[in-house]
Coordinates of C-alpha atoms in Angstrom, one line a residue:
M1 CA 75.6 -23.6 -41.2
I2 CA 72.2 -24.1 -39.9
R3 CA 69.3 -21.8 -39.5
R4 CA 69.1 -22.3 -35.7
R5 CA 72.4 -20.4 -35.5
L6 CA 70.3 -17.3 -35.9
L7 CA 68.4 -18.2 -32.8
A8 CA 71.7 -18.6 -31.0
A9 CA 72.6 -15.2 -32.3
L10 CA 69.5 -13.7 -30.8
A11 CA 70.1 -15.4 -27.5
G12 CA 73.6 -13.9 -27.5
A13 CA 72.8 -10.6 -29.1
V14 CA 75.0 -8.8 -26.6
L15 CA 77.9 -10.1 -28.7
C16 CA 76.8 -7.8 -31.6
A17 CA 78.6 -5.0 -29.9
A18 CA 81.7 -7.0 -29.7
A19 CA 81.5 -7.5 -33.5
S20 CA 81.4 -3.8 -34.2
P21 CA 85.2 -3.2 -33.9
A22 CA 85.8 -5.6 -36.8
R23 CA 83.8 -3.3 -39.0
A24 CA 85.6 -0.2 -37.6
D25 CA 88.9 -1.8 -38.6
L26 CA 87.9 -2.1 -42.3
P27 CA 90.5 -0.6 -44.6
P28 CA 89.1 2.3 -46.7
A29 CA 87.7 1.3 -50.1
P30 CA 89.5 2.7 -53.1
V31 CA 88.1 6.0 -54.5
G32 CA 85.2 5.2 -56.8
D33 CA 85.0 1.6 -55.4
P34 CA 82.4 1.4 -52.6
L35 CA 82.5 -2.4 -52.4
T36 CA 84.9 -4.7 -50.5
V37 CA 84.6 -8.4 -50.8
Y38 CA 85.7 -10.8 -48.1
V39 CA 85.6 -14.6 -47.6
L40 CA 84.7 -15.6 -44.0
T41 CA 86.0 -18.9 -42.7
F42 CA 84.4 -20.2 -39.5
G43 CA 86.3 -22.9 -37.6
P44 CA 84.9 -26.2 -36.3
G45 CA 82.4 -26.2 -33.4
D46 CA 81.2 -28.7 -30.8
H47 CA 78.1 -30.0 -32.5
P48 CA 78.7 -32.9 -35.0
F49 CA 77.3 -30.8 -37.8
F50 CA 79.9 -28.1 -37.1
K51 CA 83.0 -30.3 -37.2
F52 CA 83.9 -29.3 -40.8
G53 CA 83.7 -25.6 -40.4
H54 CA 81.8 -23.2 -42.6
D55 CA 82.2 -20.5 -45.3
A56 CA 80.4 -17.3 -46.3
I57 CA 81.0 -14.3 -48.5
W58 CA 80.8 -10.9 -46.9
I59 CA 80.4 -7.8 -49.0
H60 CA 80.9 -4.3 -47.4
D61 CA 79.1 -1.6 -49.3
A62 CA 80.4 1.8 -48.1
A63 CA 78.0 3.8 -50.3
A64 CA 74.9 1.9 -49.0
G65 CA 76.3 1.5 -45.5
T66 CA 75.6 -2.2 -45.5
D67 CA 77.5 -5.4 -44.6
K68 CA 75.8 -8.4 -46.0
V69 CA 76.8 -12.0 -45.4
Y70 CA 75.9 -14.5 -48.1
N71 CA 75.5 -17.9 -46.5
F72 CA 75.1 -21.1 -48.6
G73 CA 74.7 -23.3 -45.5
T74 CA 71.1 -22.7 -44.5
F75 CA 68.5 -25.5 -44.2
A76 CA 65.3 -25.9 -42.2
F77 CA 64.6 -28.4 -39.4
S78 CA 61.5 -30.5 -40.1
P79 CA 60.1 -34.0 -39.5
R80 CA 61.4 -35.0 -42.9
V81 CA 64.9 -33.8 -42.4
I82 CA 66.2 -37.1 -41.0
V83 CA 64.7 -39.0 -44.0
D84 CA 66.3 -36.6 -46.4
F85 CA 69.6 -36.7 -44.6
L86 CA 69.7 -40.6 -44.7
H87 CA 68.9 -40.6 -48.4
G88 CA 71.3 -37.9 -49.4
R89 CA 68.6 -35.5 -50.5
M90 CA 69.1 -32.5 -48.3
T91 CA 68.0 -29.2 -49.6
Y92 CA 70.1 -26.1 -48.6
W93 CA 69.8 -22.5 -49.7
L94 CA 71.6 -19.2 -49.9
S95 CA 70.5 -16.8 -47.1
V96 CA 71.5 -13.2 -46.5
S97 CA 72.1 -11.8 -43.0
S98 CA 73.8 -8.8 -41.5
L99 CA 77.5 -9.0 -40.4
P100 CA 76.9 -8.3 -36.7
I101 CA 74.3 -11.1 -36.3
S102 CA 76.5 -13.6 -38.3
L103 CA 79.6 -12.9 -36.2
A104 CA 77.7 -12.9 -32.9
S105 CA 76.3 -16.4 -33.8
Y106 CA 79.7 -17.9 -34.4
E107 CA 81.3 -16.2 -31.4
H108 CA 78.5 -17.6 -29.3
E109 CA 79.4 -21.1 -30.5
N110 CA 83.1 -20.4 -29.7
R111 CA 84.2 -20.9 -33.3
T112 CA 87.2 -19.1 -34.8
I113 CA 86.4 -16.5 -37.4
D114 CA 89.0 -15.7 -40.1
V115 CA 88.5 -13.1 -42.8
Q116 CA 90.3 -12.7 -46.2
Q117 CA 89.9 -9.5 -48.2
L118 CA 89.9 -10.2 -51.9
T119 CA 91.7 -8.2 -54.6
L120 CA 89.0 -7.7 -57.3
P121 CA 88.3 -5.0 -59.8
P122 CA 85.3 -2.7 -59.0
E123 CA 83.3 -4.0 -61.9
V124 CA 83.9 -7.6 -60.9
E125 CA 82.9 -6.9 -57.3
R126 CA 79.6 -5.3 -58.5
A127 CA 79.0 -8.3 -60.8
L128 CA 79.6 -10.7 -57.9
Q129 CA 77.3 -8.8 -55.7
A130 CA 74.6 -8.8 -58.4
R131 CA 74.9 -12.6 -58.9
L132 CA 74.6 -13.3 -55.3
E133 CA 71.6 -11.1 -54.9
V134 CA 69.9 -12.9 -57.8
N135 CA 71.0 -16.3 -56.4
A136 CA 69.4 -15.4 -53.0
R137 CA 66.0 -14.8 -54.5
P138 CA 63.4 -17.4 -53.3
E139 CA 63.1 -19.0 -56.7
N140 CA 66.9 -19.4 -57.1
R141 CA 68.3 -19.9 -53.7
A142 CA 67.8 -23.7 -53.1
Y143 CA 70.2 -26.4 -54.1
L144 CA 70.7 -30.2 -53.5
Y145 CA 73.4 -30.4 -50.9
D146 CA 76.3 -32.8 -51.2
Y147 CA 78.8 -33.0 -48.4
F148 CA 81.8 -33.4 -50.7
L149 CA 80.8 -32.0 -54.0
D150 CA 78.3 -29.2 -53.4
N151 CA 78.3 -27.5 -50.0
C152 CA 78.8 -24.1 -48.4
A153 CA 82.5 -24.1 -49.2
T154 CA 82.3 -25.3 -52.8
R155 CA 79.6 -22.7 -53.5
V156 CA 81.9 -19.9 -52.2
R157 CA 84.8 -21.5 -54.1
D158 CA 82.9 -21.5 -57.4
A159 CA 81.7 -17.9 -56.8
V160 CA 85.3 -16.7 -56.2
D161 CA 86.6 -18.7 -59.1
G162 CA 84.1 -17.1 -61.4
A163 CA 85.1 -13.6 -60.1
T164 CA 88.8 -14.4 -60.9
G165 CA 88.1 -15.7 -64.3
G166 CA 89.1 -19.2 -63.4
A167 CA 92.4 -18.3 -61.7
L168 CA 91.5 -20.2 -58.5
R169 CA 90.8 -23.4 -60.4
V170 CA 94.0 -23.1 -62.4
S171 CA 96.0 -22.7 -59.2
A172 CA 94.3 -25.7 -57.6
R173 CA 95.3 -28.3 -60.2
T174 CA 98.0 -29.7 -57.9
P175 CA 97.6 -32.9 -55.9
A176 CA 95.6 -32.5 -52.7
R177 CA 97.1 -32.9 -49.2
L178 CA 94.7 -35.7 -48.3
T179 CA 91.8 -37.8 -49.7
L180 CA 88.2 -37.0 -49.0
R181 CA 88.3 -39.7 -46.3
G182 CA 91.4 -38.2 -44.8
Q183 CA 89.9 -34.8 -44.5
A184 CA 86.7 -36.2 -43.0
L185 CA 88.6 -38.3 -40.4
R186 CA 91.0 -35.6 -39.4
L187 CA 88.2 -33.2 -38.5
T188 CA 86.2 -35.7 -36.6
A189 CA 89.0 -37.6 -34.9
D190 CA 88.1 -36.1 -31.5
Y191 CA 84.5 -37.2 -31.7
W192 CA 84.5 -41.0 -31.8
P193 CA 80.9 -41.7 -32.8
L194 CA 81.1 -39.6 -35.9
Y195 CA 84.7 -40.7 -36.7
L196 CA 83.7 -44.3 -36.6
A197 CA 80.5 -43.8 -38.6
L198 CA 82.3 -41.9 -41.4
D199 CA 85.1 -44.5 -41.5
I200 CA 82.6 -47.3 -41.9
V201 CA 80.2 -45.6 -44.2
L202 CA 82.5 -44.0 -46.7
G203 CA 83.4 -46.2 -49.7
P204 CA 86.3 -46.4 -52.1
D205 CA 85.3 -43.2 -54.0
T206 CA 86.6 -41.2 -51.0
D207 CA 90.1 -42.9 -51.3
R208 CA 90.9 -42.0 -54.8
P209 CA 93.5 -39.3 -55.5
I210 CA 92.1 -35.8 -55.8
D211 CA 93.4 -32.3 -56.5
R212 CA 93.4 -29.2 -54.4
W213 CA 90.2 -28.0 -56.1
A214 CA 88.2 -31.0 -54.8
E215 CA 89.8 -30.7 -51.4
M216 CA 88.3 -27.2 -51.1
F217 CA 85.1 -28.8 -49.9
I218 CA 86.7 -28.0 -46.5
P219 CA 86.5 -24.3 -45.6
E220 CA 90.0 -24.4 -44.1
E221 CA 91.4 -25.8 -47.3
L222 CA 89.6 -23.2 -49.4
A223 CA 91.2 -20.4 -47.3
R224 CA 94.6 -22.0 -48.0
G225 CA 93.7 -22.2 -51.7
L226 CA 92.7 -18.5 -51.9
A227 CA 96.0 -17.5 -50.3
A228 CA 97.9 -19.2 -53.0
V229 CA 96.2 -17.4 -56.0
T230 CA 97.8 -14.6 -57.9
V231 CA 95.6 -12.3 -60.1
T232 CA 96.4 -9.8 -62.8
T233 CA 95.6 -6.2 -62.0
P234 CA 96.4 -2.9 -63.8
E235 CA 99.3 -2.5 -61.4
G236 CA 100.6 -6.0 -62.2
P237 CA 100.3 -9.4 -60.6
R238 CA 98.9 -9.2 -57.1
P239 CA 97.9 -11.9 -54.5
L240 CA 94.2 -12.6 -54.6
V241 CA 94.1 -12.2 -50.8
K242 CA 94.9 -8.6 -50.1
E243 CA 94.7 -9.0 -46.3
A244 CA 93.9 -11.8 -43.9
R245 CA 93.2 -11.6 -40.2
T246 CA 91.4 -13.4 -37.4
I247 CA 88.3 -11.6 -36.1
F248 CA 87.7 -14.0 -33.3
A249 CA 89.9 -16.8 -31.9
A250 CA 88.1 -19.7 -30.4
R251 CA 89.1 -21.1 -27.0
R252 CA 89.7 -24.6 -28.4
A253 CA 92.6 -26.6 -29.9
P254 CA 92.9 -26.2 -33.6
P255 CA 91.9 -29.3 -35.8
R256 CA 94.5 -31.9 -36.6
E257 CA 96.5 -31.4 -39.8
T258 CA 96.3 -35.2 -40.7
P259 CA 94.0 -38.0 -39.5
P260 CA 95.3 -40.3 -36.8
A261 CA 96.3 -43.8 -37.8
R262 CA 94.8 -45.8 -34.9
G263 CA 95.4 -49.1 -36.6
R264 CA 97.2 -50.6 -33.6
L265 CA 94.3 -49.4 -31.3
F266 CA 91.7 -51.1 -33.5
F267 CA 93.8 -54.3 -33.7
A268 CA 94.2 -54.3 -29.9
V269 CA 90.5 -53.9 -29.2
G270 CA 89.6 -56.5 -31.8
S271 CA 92.2 -59.0 -30.5
A272 CA 90.9 -58.5 -27.0
L273 CA 87.3 -59.3 -28.0
G274 CA 88.4 -62.2 -30.1
L275 CA 90.5 -63.6 -27.2
A276 CA 87.5 -63.2 -24.9
F277 CA 85.3 -65.2 -27.2
F278 CA 88.0 -67.9 -27.5
L279 CA 88.5 -68.2 -23.7
L280 CA 84.7 -68.4 -23.1
G281 CA 84.4 -71.2 -25.7
W282 CA 87.4 -73.0 -24.1
G283 CA 85.9 -72.7 -20.7
A284 CA 82.5 -73.9 -21.8
S285 CA 84.1 -77.1 -23.3
R286 CA 86.6 -78.0 -20.4
P287 CA 85.4 -81.1 -18.6
R288 CA 87.7 -80.2 -15.7
L289 CA 85.7 -77.1 -14.9
S290 CA 82.7 -77.5 -12.7
R291 CA 79.4 -77.7 -14.5
P292 CA 78.1 -74.3 -13.3
A293 CA 81.4 -72.7 -14.6
R294 CA 80.9 -74.3 -18.0
I295 CA 77.3 -73.2 -18.2
A296 CA 78.3 -69.7 -17.2
C297 CA 81.0 -69.6 -19.9
R298 CA 78.6 -70.9 -22.5
A299 CA 75.9 -68.4 -21.5
V300 CA 78.2 -65.4 -21.6
L301 CA 79.6 -66.6 -25.0
G302 CA 76.1 -67.0 -26.4
L303 CA 75.1 -63.5 -25.3
G304 CA 78.3 -62.0 -26.6
V305 CA 77.9 -63.7 -30.0
S306 CA 74.3 -62.3 -30.1
V307 CA 75.4 -58.7 -29.3
W308 CA 78.3 -58.9 -31.8
G309 CA 76.0 -60.4 -34.5
L310 CA 73.5 -57.7 -33.9
G311 CA 76.1 -54.9 -34.2
A312 CA 78.0 -56.3 -37.2
G313 CA 74.9 -57.4 -39.0
F314 CA 73.1 -54.1 -38.6
V315 CA 76.2 -52.2 -39.9
G316 CA 76.4 -54.5 -43.0
S317 CA 72.7 -54.3 -43.7
F318 CA 72.8 -50.5 -43.4
L319 CA 75.6 -50.3 -45.9
V320 CA 73.7 -52.4 -48.3
Y321 CA 70.6 -50.1 -47.8
I322 CA 72.7 -47.0 -48.5
W323 CA 74.2 -48.5 -51.6
I324 CA 70.8 -49.6 -53.1
F325 CA 68.3 -47.0 -51.9
T326 CA 70.1 -43.7 -51.3
D327 CA 72.0 -41.0 -53.3
H328 CA 75.1 -41.1 -51.1
L329 CA 77.4 -42.0 -54.0
V330 CA 80.5 -41.8 -51.7
A331 CA 79.0 -44.7 -49.7
H332 CA 78.3 -47.0 -52.7
H333 CA 80.4 -50.1 -53.5
N334 CA 81.4 -50.3 -49.9
Q335 CA 83.8 -53.2 -49.1
N336 CA 82.9 -53.0 -45.4
I337 CA 79.8 -55.0 -46.3
L338 CA 82.2 -57.9 -46.3
V339 CA 83.9 -56.9 -43.0
F340 CA 80.5 -56.6 -41.3
A341 CA 78.4 -59.3 -43.0
P342 CA 74.7 -58.5 -43.1
W343 CA 73.8 -62.1 -42.4
A344 CA 75.5 -61.8 -39.0
L345 CA 72.1 -60.6 -37.8
A346 CA 71.2 -64.3 -37.7
L347 CA 73.6 -64.6 -34.7
L348 CA 71.1 -62.6 -32.6
P349 CA 68.7 -65.5 -32.1
L350 CA 71.3 -68.2 -32.6
G351 CA 73.5 -66.8 -29.9
I352 CA 70.6 -67.2 -27.5
G353 CA 70.5 -70.9 -28.6
V354 CA 74.2 -71.2 -27.8
A355 CA 73.6 -69.7 -24.3
L356 CA 70.8 -72.2 -23.7
G357 CA 73.0 -75.1 -24.8
R358 CA 71.0 -76.1 -27.9
P359 CA 73.4 -78.1 -30.1
R360 CA 71.5 -77.6 -33.4
L361 CA 71.4 -73.8 -32.9
S362 CA 75.1 -73.8 -31.9
R363 CA 76.0 -75.6 -35.2
A364 CA 73.9 -73.0 -37.1
A365 CA 75.7 -70.2 -35.3
R366 CA 79.1 -71.8 -36.2
A367 CA 78.1 -71.9 -39.9
V368 CA 77.0 -68.2 -39.8
A369 CA 80.3 -67.2 -38.1
T370 CA 82.3 -69.2 -40.6
A371 CA 80.6 -67.5 -43.5
A372 CA 81.2 -64.1 -42.0
L373 CA 84.9 -64.9 -41.3
A374 CA 85.2 -66.0 -45.0
A375 CA 83.7 -62.7 -46.1
A376 CA 86.2 -60.7 -44.0
V377 CA 89.1 -62.7 -45.4
A378 CA 87.7 -61.9 -48.9
A379 CA 87.8 -58.2 -48.0
L380 CA 91.4 -58.6 -46.9
L381 CA 92.2 -60.3 -50.2
L382 CA 90.8 -57.4 -52.1
K383 CA 93.8 -55.5 -50.9
L384 CA 95.8 -57.4 -53.6
G385 CA 94.3 -55.0 -56.1
F386 CA 91.4 -56.9 -57.7
V387 CA 89.1 -53.9 -57.2
R388 CA 89.3 -50.2 -56.4
H389 CA 91.3 -49.6 -53.2
Q390 CA 89.3 -48.8 -50.1
E391 CA 91.1 -47.6 -46.9
N392 CA 89.6 -50.0 -44.4
A393 CA 92.7 -51.6 -42.9
R394 CA 91.7 -50.3 -39.4
L395 CA 88.3 -51.9 -39.6
L396 CA 89.8 -55.2 -40.9
A397 CA 92.4 -55.1 -38.1
F398 CA 89.4 -54.9 -35.6
A399 CA 86.9 -57.2 -37.2
L400 CA 89.1 -60.1 -38.3
P401 CA 90.3 -61.1 -34.8
V402 CA 86.8 -60.9 -33.5
W403 CA 85.4 -63.2 -36.2
I404 CA 88.3 -65.6 -35.7
G405 CA 87.7 -65.7 -32.0
A406 CA 83.9 -66.1 -32.3
R407 CA 84.1 -68.8 -35.0
T408 CA 86.8 -70.7 -33.0
A409 CA 84.8 -70.5 -29.8
L410 CA 81.6 -71.7 -31.5
A411 CA 83.5 -74.6 -33.1
V412 CA 84.9 -75.7 -29.8
V413 CA 81.5 -75.6 -28.1
V414 CA 79.9 -77.6 -30.9
R415 CA 82.7 -80.2 -30.9
A416 CA 82.3 -80.6 -27.1
A417 CA 78.5 -81.1 -27.4
D418 CA 78.7 -83.6 -30.3
P419 CA 79.0 -87.3 -29.2
I420 CA 82.4 -88.8 -30.0
P421 CA 82.0 -91.9 -32.3
R422 CA 83.5 -95.1 -31.0
S423 CA 84.9 -97.9 -33.1
R424 CA 84.0 -101.5 -32.4

């Protein structure tokens, strides 16, 4: 999917010989039809960028003796790539490479390679080849990449749909197996940093019902969709996929079919953190404990509140930034801004004040935590259907107990520090 795969291919050039048998196994092209069109599906890899798999179109030209792979997933690494990535303005382009180099690159990354031979009339194959060649010209090859709507798989999907006269799109008007979020989370479930980041960043647009056509932004789903299409030929109806086989089987477990629930795990972790905050606040306010023990509890509580405020506030502020300043439409209107309140950043200095036993700063920390808890409760109430549904129950199950524990602990500390009024 990335240009540096070509560097990996050169480093593992010895694998090119291993790719040769795949070409030797090609079925003979029909008489008068030198072209054979295939869709290549590459399985997930180890790198986070490779978790979703990849697609390409391979055209075997018996007359010219060539095997060209048309790859819509090429982009250049540069100092600006991080900025473009964060703002949703990544430029990708269509590149063309030879079959041995392409196969060697993905074998080197230990990624499964599946191939589907398509049933297309000779004139359609020639037209497809001509369109791809024009598309690959420097003035035509670039496009603005979108992870869900316009990527390496959707470009292959659209090319095949055009070649079949819209038959692929017609067959894909049925409901999808999963939502956009569901597909993203199932493929990243084994890599926690990316799994959590996607679950937090993706907004309600990724939870709406979609059809199989939209679901084909995943290469694996596109392969399934191609296998379900029937086309009309002079000999009668035929499957679009004439033959499917695996060229290289990766030595890794296949991706999950569905995303893991993990709601109980999130709730257990959040409850543990919330309980820890509560116990620290209780310990800091118990007169029966020794003074050093109370000071230690208060100090740990303050530091914990600072760290939690920094993490939650940063996440919320980042979500606000994405909504206002970037083109990541799938991250807009994100209700997790309420779960991770941006103003929680104020707990970073206020938590230090709690640790140092400053009553005024402790009261301010309590007020901030109270407002953040109220926002999380508001996010929970949105589940009643006031706005578009967002699948963030896991994050609520985690954050609500933490906010409850932090707010309760701060309230206990403030109450213990305030003088008790006496009646005359």
